[in-house]
Tab-separated table of C-alpha atoms and ligand atoms in Angstrom:
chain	number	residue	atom	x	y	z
A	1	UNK	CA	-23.010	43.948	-55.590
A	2	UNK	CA	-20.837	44.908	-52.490
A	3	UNK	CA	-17.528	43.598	-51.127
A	4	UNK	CA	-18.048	40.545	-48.789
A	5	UNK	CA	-16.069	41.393	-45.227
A	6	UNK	CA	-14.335	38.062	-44.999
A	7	UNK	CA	-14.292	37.491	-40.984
A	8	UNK	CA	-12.655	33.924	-41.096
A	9	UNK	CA	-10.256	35.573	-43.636
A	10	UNK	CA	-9.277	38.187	-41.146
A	11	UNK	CA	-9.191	36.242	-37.877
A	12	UNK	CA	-7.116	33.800	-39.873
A	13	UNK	CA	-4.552	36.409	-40.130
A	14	UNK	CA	-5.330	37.937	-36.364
A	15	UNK	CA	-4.282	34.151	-35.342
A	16	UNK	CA	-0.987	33.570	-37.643
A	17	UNK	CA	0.559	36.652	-36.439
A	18	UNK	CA	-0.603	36.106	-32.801
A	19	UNK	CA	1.264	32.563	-32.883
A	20	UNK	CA	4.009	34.154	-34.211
A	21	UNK	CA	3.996	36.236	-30.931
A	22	UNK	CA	3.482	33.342	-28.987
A	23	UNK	CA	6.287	31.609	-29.918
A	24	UNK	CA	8.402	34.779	-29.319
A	25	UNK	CA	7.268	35.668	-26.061
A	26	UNK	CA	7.373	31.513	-24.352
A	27	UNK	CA	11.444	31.698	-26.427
A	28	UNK	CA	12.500	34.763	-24.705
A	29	UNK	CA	10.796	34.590	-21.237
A	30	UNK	CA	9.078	31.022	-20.709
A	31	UNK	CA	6.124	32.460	-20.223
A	32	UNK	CA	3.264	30.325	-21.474
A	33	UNK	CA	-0.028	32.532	-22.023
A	34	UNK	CA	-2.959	30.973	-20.260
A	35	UNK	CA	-6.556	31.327	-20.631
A	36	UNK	CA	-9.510	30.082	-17.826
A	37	UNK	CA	-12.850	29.949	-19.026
A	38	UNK	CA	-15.661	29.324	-16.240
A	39	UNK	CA	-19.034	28.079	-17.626
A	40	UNK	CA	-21.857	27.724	-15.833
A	41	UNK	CA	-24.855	25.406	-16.667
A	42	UNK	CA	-26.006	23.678	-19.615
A	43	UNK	CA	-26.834	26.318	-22.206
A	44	UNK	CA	-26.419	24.987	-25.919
A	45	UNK	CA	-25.446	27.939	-27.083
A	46	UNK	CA	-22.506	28.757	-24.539
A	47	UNK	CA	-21.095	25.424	-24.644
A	48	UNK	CA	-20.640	25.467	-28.132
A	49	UNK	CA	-18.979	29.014	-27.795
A	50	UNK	CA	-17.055	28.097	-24.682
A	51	UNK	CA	-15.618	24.671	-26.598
A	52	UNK	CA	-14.321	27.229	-29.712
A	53	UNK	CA	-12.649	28.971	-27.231
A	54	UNK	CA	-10.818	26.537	-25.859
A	55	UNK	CA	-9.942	24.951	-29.422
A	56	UNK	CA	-8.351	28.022	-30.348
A	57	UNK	CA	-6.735	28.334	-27.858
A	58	UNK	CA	-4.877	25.115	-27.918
A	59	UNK	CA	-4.376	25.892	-31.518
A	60	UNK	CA	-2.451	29.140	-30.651
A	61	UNK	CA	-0.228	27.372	-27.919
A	62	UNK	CA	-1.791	28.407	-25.026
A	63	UNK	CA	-2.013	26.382	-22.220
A	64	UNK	CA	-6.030	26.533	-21.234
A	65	UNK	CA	-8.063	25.424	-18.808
A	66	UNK	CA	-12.177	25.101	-18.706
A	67	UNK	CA	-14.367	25.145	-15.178
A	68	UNK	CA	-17.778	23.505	-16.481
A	69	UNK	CA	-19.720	24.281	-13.269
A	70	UNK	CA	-23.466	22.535	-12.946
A	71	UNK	CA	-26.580	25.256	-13.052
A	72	UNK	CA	-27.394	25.112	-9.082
A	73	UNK	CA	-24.052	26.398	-8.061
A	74	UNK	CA	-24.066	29.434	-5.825
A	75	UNK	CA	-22.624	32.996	-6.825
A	76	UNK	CA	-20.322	32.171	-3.602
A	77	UNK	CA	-19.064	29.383	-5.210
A	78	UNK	CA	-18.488	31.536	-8.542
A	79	UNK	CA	-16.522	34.213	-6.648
A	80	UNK	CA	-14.905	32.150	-4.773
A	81	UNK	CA	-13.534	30.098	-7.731
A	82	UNK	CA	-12.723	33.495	-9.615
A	83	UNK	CA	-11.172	34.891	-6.898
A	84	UNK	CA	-8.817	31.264	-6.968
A	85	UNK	CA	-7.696	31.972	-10.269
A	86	UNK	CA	-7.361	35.788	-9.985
A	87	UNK	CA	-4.508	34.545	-6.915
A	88	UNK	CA	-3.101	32.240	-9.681
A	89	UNK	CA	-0.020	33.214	-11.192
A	90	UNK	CA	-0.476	30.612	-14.530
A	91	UNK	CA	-3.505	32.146	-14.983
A	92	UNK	CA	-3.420	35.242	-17.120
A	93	UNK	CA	-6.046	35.830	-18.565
A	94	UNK	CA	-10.234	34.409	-16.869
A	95	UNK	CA	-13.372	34.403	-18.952
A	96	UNK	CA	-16.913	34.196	-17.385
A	97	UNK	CA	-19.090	32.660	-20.440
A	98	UNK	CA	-22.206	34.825	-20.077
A	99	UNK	CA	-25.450	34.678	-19.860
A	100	UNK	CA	-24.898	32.948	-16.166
A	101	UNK	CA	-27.901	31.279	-14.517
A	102	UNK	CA	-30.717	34.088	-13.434
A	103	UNK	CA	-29.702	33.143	-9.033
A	104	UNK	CA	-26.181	34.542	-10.363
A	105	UNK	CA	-25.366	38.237	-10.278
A	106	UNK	CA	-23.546	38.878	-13.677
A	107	UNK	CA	-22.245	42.113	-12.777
A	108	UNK	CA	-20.845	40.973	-9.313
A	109	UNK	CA	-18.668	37.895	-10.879
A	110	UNK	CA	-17.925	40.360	-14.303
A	111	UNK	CA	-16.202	42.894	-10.972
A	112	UNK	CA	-14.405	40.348	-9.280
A	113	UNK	CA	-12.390	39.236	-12.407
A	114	UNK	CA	-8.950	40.798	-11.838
A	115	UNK	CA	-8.516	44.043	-14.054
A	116	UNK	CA	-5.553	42.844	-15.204
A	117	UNK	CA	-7.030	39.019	-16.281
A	118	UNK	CA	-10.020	40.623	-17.584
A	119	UNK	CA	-9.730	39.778	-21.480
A	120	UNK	CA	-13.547	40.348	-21.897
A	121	UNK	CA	-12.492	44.298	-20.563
A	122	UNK	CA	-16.023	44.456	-18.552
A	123	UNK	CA	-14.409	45.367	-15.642
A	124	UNK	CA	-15.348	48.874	-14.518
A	125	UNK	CA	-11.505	49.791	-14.961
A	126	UNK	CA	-11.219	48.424	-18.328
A	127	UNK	CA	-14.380	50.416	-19.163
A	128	UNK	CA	-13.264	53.600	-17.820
A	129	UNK	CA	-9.481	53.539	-19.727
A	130	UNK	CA	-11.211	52.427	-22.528
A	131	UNK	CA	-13.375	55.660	-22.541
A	132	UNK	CA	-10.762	58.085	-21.714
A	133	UNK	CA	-8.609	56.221	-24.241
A	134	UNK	CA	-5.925	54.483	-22.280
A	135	UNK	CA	-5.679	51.841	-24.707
A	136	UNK	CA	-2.181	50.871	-23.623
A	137	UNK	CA	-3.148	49.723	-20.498
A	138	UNK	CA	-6.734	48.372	-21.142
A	139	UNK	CA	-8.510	45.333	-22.154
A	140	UNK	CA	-10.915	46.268	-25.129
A	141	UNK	CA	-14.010	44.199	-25.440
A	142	UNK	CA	-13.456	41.202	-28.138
A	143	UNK	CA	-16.490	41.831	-30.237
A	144	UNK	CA	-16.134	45.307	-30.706
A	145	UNK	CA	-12.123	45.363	-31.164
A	146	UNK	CA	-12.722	42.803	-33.580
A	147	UNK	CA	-15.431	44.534	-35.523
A	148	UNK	CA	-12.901	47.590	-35.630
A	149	UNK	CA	-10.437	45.458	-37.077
A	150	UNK	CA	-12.916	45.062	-40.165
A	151	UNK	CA	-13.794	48.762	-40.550
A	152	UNK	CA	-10.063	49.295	-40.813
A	153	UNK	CA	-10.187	46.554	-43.932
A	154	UNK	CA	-12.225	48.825	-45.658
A	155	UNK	CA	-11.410	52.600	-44.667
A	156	UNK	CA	-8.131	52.518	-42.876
A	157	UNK	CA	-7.325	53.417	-39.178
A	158	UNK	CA	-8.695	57.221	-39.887
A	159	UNK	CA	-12.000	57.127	-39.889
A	160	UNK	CA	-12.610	61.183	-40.030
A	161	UNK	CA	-15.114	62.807	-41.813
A	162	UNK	CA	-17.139	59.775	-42.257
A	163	UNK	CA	-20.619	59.634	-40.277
A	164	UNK	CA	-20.867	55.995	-38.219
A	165	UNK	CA	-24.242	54.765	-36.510
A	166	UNK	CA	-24.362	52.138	-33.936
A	167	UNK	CA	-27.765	50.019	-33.494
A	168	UNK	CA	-27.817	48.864	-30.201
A	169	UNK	CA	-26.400	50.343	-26.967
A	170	UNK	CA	-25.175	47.635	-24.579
A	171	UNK	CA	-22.297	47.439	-22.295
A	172	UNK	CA	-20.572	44.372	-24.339
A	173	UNK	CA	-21.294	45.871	-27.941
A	174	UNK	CA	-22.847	48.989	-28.612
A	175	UNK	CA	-21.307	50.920	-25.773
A	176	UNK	CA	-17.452	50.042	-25.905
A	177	UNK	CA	-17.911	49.916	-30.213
A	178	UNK	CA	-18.883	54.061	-29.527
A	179	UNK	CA	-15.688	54.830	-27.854
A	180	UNK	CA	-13.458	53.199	-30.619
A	181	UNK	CA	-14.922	54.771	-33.521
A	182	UNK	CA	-14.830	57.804	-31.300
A	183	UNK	CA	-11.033	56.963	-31.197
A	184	UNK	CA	-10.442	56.270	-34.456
A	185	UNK	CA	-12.346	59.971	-35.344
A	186	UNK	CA	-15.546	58.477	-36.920
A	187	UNK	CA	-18.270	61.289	-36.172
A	188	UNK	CA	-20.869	58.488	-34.076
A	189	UNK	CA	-24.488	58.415	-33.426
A	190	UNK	CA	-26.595	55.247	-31.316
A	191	UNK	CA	-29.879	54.183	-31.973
A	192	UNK	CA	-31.589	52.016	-29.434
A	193	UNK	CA	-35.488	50.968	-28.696
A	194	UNK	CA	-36.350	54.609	-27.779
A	195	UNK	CA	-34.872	56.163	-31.263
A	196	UNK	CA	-37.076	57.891	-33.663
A	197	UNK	CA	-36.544	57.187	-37.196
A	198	UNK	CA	-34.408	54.222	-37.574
A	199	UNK	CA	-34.529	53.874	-40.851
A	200	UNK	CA	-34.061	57.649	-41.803
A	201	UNK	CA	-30.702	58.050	-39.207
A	202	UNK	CA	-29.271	54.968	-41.077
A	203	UNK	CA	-29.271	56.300	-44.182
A	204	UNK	CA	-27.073	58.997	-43.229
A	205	UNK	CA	-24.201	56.239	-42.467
A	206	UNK	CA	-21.081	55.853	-43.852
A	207	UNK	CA	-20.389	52.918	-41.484
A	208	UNK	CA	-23.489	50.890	-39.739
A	209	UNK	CA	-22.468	48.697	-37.181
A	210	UNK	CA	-26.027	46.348	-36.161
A	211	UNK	CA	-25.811	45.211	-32.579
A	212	UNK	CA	-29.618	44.831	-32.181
A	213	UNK	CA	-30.604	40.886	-31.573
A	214	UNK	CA	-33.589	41.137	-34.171
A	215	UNK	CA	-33.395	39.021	-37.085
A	216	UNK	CA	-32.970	41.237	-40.410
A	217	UNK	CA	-34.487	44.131	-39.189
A	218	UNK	CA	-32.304	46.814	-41.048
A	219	UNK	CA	-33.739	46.624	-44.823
A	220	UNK	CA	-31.637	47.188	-48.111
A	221	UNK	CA	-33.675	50.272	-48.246
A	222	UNK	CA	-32.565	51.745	-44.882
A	223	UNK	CA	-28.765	52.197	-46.150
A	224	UNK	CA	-27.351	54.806	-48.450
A	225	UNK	CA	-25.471	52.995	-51.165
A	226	UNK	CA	-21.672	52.213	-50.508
A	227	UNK	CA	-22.158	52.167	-46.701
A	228	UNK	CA	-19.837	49.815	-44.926
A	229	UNK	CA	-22.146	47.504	-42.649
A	230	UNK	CA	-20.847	45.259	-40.273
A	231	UNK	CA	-23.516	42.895	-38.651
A	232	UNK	CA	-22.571	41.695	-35.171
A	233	UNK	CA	-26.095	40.288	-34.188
A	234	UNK	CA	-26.562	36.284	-34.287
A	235	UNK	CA	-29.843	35.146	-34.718
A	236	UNK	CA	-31.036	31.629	-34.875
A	237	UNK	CA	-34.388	31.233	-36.868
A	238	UNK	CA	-36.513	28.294	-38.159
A	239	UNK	CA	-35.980	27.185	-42.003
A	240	UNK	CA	-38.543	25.053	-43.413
A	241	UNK	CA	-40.749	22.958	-41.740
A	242	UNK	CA	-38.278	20.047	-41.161
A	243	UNK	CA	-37.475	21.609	-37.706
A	244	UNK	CA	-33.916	23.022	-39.212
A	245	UNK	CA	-32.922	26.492	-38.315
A	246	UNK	CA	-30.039	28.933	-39.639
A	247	UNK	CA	-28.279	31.860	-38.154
A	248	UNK	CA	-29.192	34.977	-39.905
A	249	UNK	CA	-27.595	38.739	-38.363
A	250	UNK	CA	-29.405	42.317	-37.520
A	251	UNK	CA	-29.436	43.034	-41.491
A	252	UNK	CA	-31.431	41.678	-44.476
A	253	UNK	CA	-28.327	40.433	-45.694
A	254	UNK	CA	-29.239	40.228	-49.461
A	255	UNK	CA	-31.284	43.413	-49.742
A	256	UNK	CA	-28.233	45.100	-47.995
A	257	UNK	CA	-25.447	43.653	-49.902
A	258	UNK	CA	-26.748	45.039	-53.165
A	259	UNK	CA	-26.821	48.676	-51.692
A	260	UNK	CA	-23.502	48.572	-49.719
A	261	UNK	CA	-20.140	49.159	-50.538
A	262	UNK	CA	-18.947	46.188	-48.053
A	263	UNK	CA	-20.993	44.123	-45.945
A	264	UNK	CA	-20.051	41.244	-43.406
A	265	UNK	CA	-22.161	37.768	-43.414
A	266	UNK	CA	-23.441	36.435	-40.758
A	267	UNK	CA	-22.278	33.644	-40.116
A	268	UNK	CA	-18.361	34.031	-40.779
A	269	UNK	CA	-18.197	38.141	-40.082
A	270	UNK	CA	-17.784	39.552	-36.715
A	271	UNK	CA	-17.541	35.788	-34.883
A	272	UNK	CA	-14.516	34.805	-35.727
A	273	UNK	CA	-13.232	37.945	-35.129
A	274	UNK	CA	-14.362	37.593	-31.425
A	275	UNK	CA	-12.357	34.542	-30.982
A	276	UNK	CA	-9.400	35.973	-32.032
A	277	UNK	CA	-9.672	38.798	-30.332
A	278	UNK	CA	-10.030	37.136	-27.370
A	279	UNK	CA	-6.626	35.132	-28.379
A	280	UNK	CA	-5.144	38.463	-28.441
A	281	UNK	CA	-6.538	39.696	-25.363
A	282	UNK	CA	-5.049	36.954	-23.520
A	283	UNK	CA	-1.335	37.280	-24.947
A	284	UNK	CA	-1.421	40.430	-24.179
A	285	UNK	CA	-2.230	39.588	-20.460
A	286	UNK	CA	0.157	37.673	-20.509
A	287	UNK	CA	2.883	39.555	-22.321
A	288	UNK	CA	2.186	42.137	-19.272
A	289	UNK	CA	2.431	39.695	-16.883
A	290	UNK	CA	6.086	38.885	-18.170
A	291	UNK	CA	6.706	42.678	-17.695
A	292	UNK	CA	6.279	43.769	-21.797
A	293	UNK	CA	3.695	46.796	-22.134
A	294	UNK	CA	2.259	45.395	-25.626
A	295	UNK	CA	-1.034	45.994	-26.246
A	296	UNK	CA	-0.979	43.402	-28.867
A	297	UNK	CA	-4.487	44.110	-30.434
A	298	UNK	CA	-3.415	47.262	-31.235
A	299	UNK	CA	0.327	45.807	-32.266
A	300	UNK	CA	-1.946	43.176	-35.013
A	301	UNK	CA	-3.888	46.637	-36.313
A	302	UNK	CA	-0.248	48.263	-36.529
A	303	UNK	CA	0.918	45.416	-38.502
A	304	UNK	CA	-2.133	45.339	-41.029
A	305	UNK	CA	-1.039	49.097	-42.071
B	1	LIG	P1	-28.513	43.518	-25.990
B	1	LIG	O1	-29.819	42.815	-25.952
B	1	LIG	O2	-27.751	43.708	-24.735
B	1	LIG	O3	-28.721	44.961	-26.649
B	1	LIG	C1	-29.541	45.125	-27.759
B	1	LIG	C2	-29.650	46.581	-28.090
B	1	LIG	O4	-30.500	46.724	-29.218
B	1	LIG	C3	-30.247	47.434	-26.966
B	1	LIG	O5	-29.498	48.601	-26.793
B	1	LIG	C4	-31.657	47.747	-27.464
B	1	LIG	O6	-32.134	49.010	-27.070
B	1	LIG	C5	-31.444	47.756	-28.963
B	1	LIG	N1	-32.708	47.500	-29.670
B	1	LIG	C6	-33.610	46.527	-29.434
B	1	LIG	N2	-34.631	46.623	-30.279
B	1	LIG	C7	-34.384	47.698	-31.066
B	1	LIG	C8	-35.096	48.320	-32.117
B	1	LIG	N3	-36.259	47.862	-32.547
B	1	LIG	N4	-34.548	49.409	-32.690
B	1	LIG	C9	-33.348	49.875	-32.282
B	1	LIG	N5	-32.629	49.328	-31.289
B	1	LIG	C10	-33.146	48.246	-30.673
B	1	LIG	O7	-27.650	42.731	-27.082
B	1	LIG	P2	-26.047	42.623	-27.308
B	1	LIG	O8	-25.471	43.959	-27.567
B	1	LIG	O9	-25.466	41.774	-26.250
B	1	LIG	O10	-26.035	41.748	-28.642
B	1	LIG	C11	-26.637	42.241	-29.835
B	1	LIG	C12	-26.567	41.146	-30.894
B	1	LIG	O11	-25.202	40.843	-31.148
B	1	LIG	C13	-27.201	39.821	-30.485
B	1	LIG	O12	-27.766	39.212	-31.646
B	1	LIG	C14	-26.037	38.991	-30.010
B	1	LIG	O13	-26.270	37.593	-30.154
B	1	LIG	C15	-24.972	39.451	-30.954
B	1	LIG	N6	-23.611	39.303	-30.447
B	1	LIG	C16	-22.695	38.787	-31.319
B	1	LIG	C17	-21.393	38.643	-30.940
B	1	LIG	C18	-20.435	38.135	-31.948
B	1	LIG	O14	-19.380	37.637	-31.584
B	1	LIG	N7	-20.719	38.269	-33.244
B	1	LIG	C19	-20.944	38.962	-29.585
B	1	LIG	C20	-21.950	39.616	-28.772
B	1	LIG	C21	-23.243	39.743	-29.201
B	1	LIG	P3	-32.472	49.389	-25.529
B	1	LIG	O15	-31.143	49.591	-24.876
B	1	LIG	O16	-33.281	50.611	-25.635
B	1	LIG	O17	-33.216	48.208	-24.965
């Protein structure tokens, strides 16, 4: 049976050593890291994310604010309310809870975020430092930073030699999680729709990262025994006929976890690790704000060596 990848275990630790920092940076400069999160419409889904957010974030002494806009508000309004808090010096770091409402260009509101308040890193400049490596300066996507942080749990910062295949090839996920195991020397292949041979390139993992958004589609008999698997899809299916459902991930979670080496549930894997990373994302806004070049994600993966 394979190691469980506790993700509340490790964003519990992401979050002590982040308030830690807190406190340090509002002692020695007054500077308060803030968080806006804009929301748009009623999705279930989103609110719930958008009130964890905000939670932690109290929780790790920021001061945060939450824009709950209703679902016939214009993309002017959206831009114009970004382009408010961009101008606002509290703010320091501005989340735009996606999916947004289908009359509302994502891209266009993801490009007006200011680079610099952009803790998602979607912004076209975040992208491009994070793929020629500027990490100092960049904001790394949460989900992908975070799912980093539990590949290093397992193998260390160096991943070289060992062969890594991404399922899944988005801009949020798939995309951004290519350039860090790039970074970190992992030798890395994507799948997507169009790939031949799913199951056949997964067994040549060492590390199989499942961004997919298909319930349990990589089987126990896909992997090569020891891989480390770390399953970032969420998927909410029935169970039973009482009208109940559970979240299950991109992997057949038990078939899988008697092959692999270590393996991350779904729930309580990659999410909380989001969250955090988020957290982290925003103190380091604000830590440049107050004029300190910390990349604190990369300070918490320092400290874990
Ligand atoms: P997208 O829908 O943007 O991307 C899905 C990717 O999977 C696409 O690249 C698609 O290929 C590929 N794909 C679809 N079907 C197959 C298939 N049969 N074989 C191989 N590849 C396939 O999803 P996201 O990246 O945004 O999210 C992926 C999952 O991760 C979702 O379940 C989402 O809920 C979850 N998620 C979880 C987060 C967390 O905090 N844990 C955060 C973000 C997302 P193609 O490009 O060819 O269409």
């Amino acid at each position: 049976m394979s190691k469980t990848i506790d993700g509340n275990a490790a964003a519990a630790d992401v979050l002590t050593r982040l308030k830690v920092a807190v406190k340090q940076l509002i002692a020695e400069t007054g500077v308060v890291p803030s968080i806006a999160v804009v929301i748009v419409g009623e999705d279930p889904a989103s609110k719930v994310y958008v009130a964890s957010k905000g939670k932690t974030a109290k929780e790790c002494g920021f001061y945060s604010t939450e824009h709950a806009l209703p679902t016939q508000t214009t993309e002017e309004e959206v831009v114009a309310l970004v382009e408010e808090l961009n101008a606002d010096p509290r703010i320091h770091g501005i989340l735009v809870q996606l999916p947004l409402p289908d009359h509302i260009d994502s891209s266009r509101i993801t490009q007006t975020i200011a680079p610099e308040k952009d803790v998602d890193g979607f912004h076209f400049i975040n992208v491009g430092k994070l793929g020629t490596g500027e990490l100092d300066t960049a904001f790394v996507p949460c989900t992908p930073a975070g799912s980093m942080l539990l590949i290093e749990r397992v193998h260390g910062r160096d991943l070289s030699g060992l062969n890594a295949l991404i399922v899944g090839r988005s801009n949020i996920v798939g995309k951004p999680m290519a350039n860090l195991l790039l970074k970190a020397n992992a030798t890395v292949t994507i799948a997507h729709s169009r790939t031949k041979n799913l199951p056949e390139l997964c067994r040549s993992a060492d590390i199989l990262v499942a961004a997919v958004g298909s319930p349990e589609m990589i089987k126990g008999e896909w992997i090569k025994p020891g891989v480390t698997v770390i399953d970032v899809g969420i998927n909410r299916i029935s169970a039973g006929s009482n009208g109940k459902s559970r979240l299950v991930g991109d992997v057949a979670y038990e078939e899988a976890a008697t092959k692999a080496g270590a393996i991350t549930p779904v729930p309580g894997g990659v999410g909380p690790m989001t969250i955090a990373l988020l957290m982290a994302n925003t103190l380091t806004a604000a830590s440049r704000a107050a004029g300190r070049a910390v990349a604190l994600e990369l300070a918490v993966i320092d400290a874990w060596r």
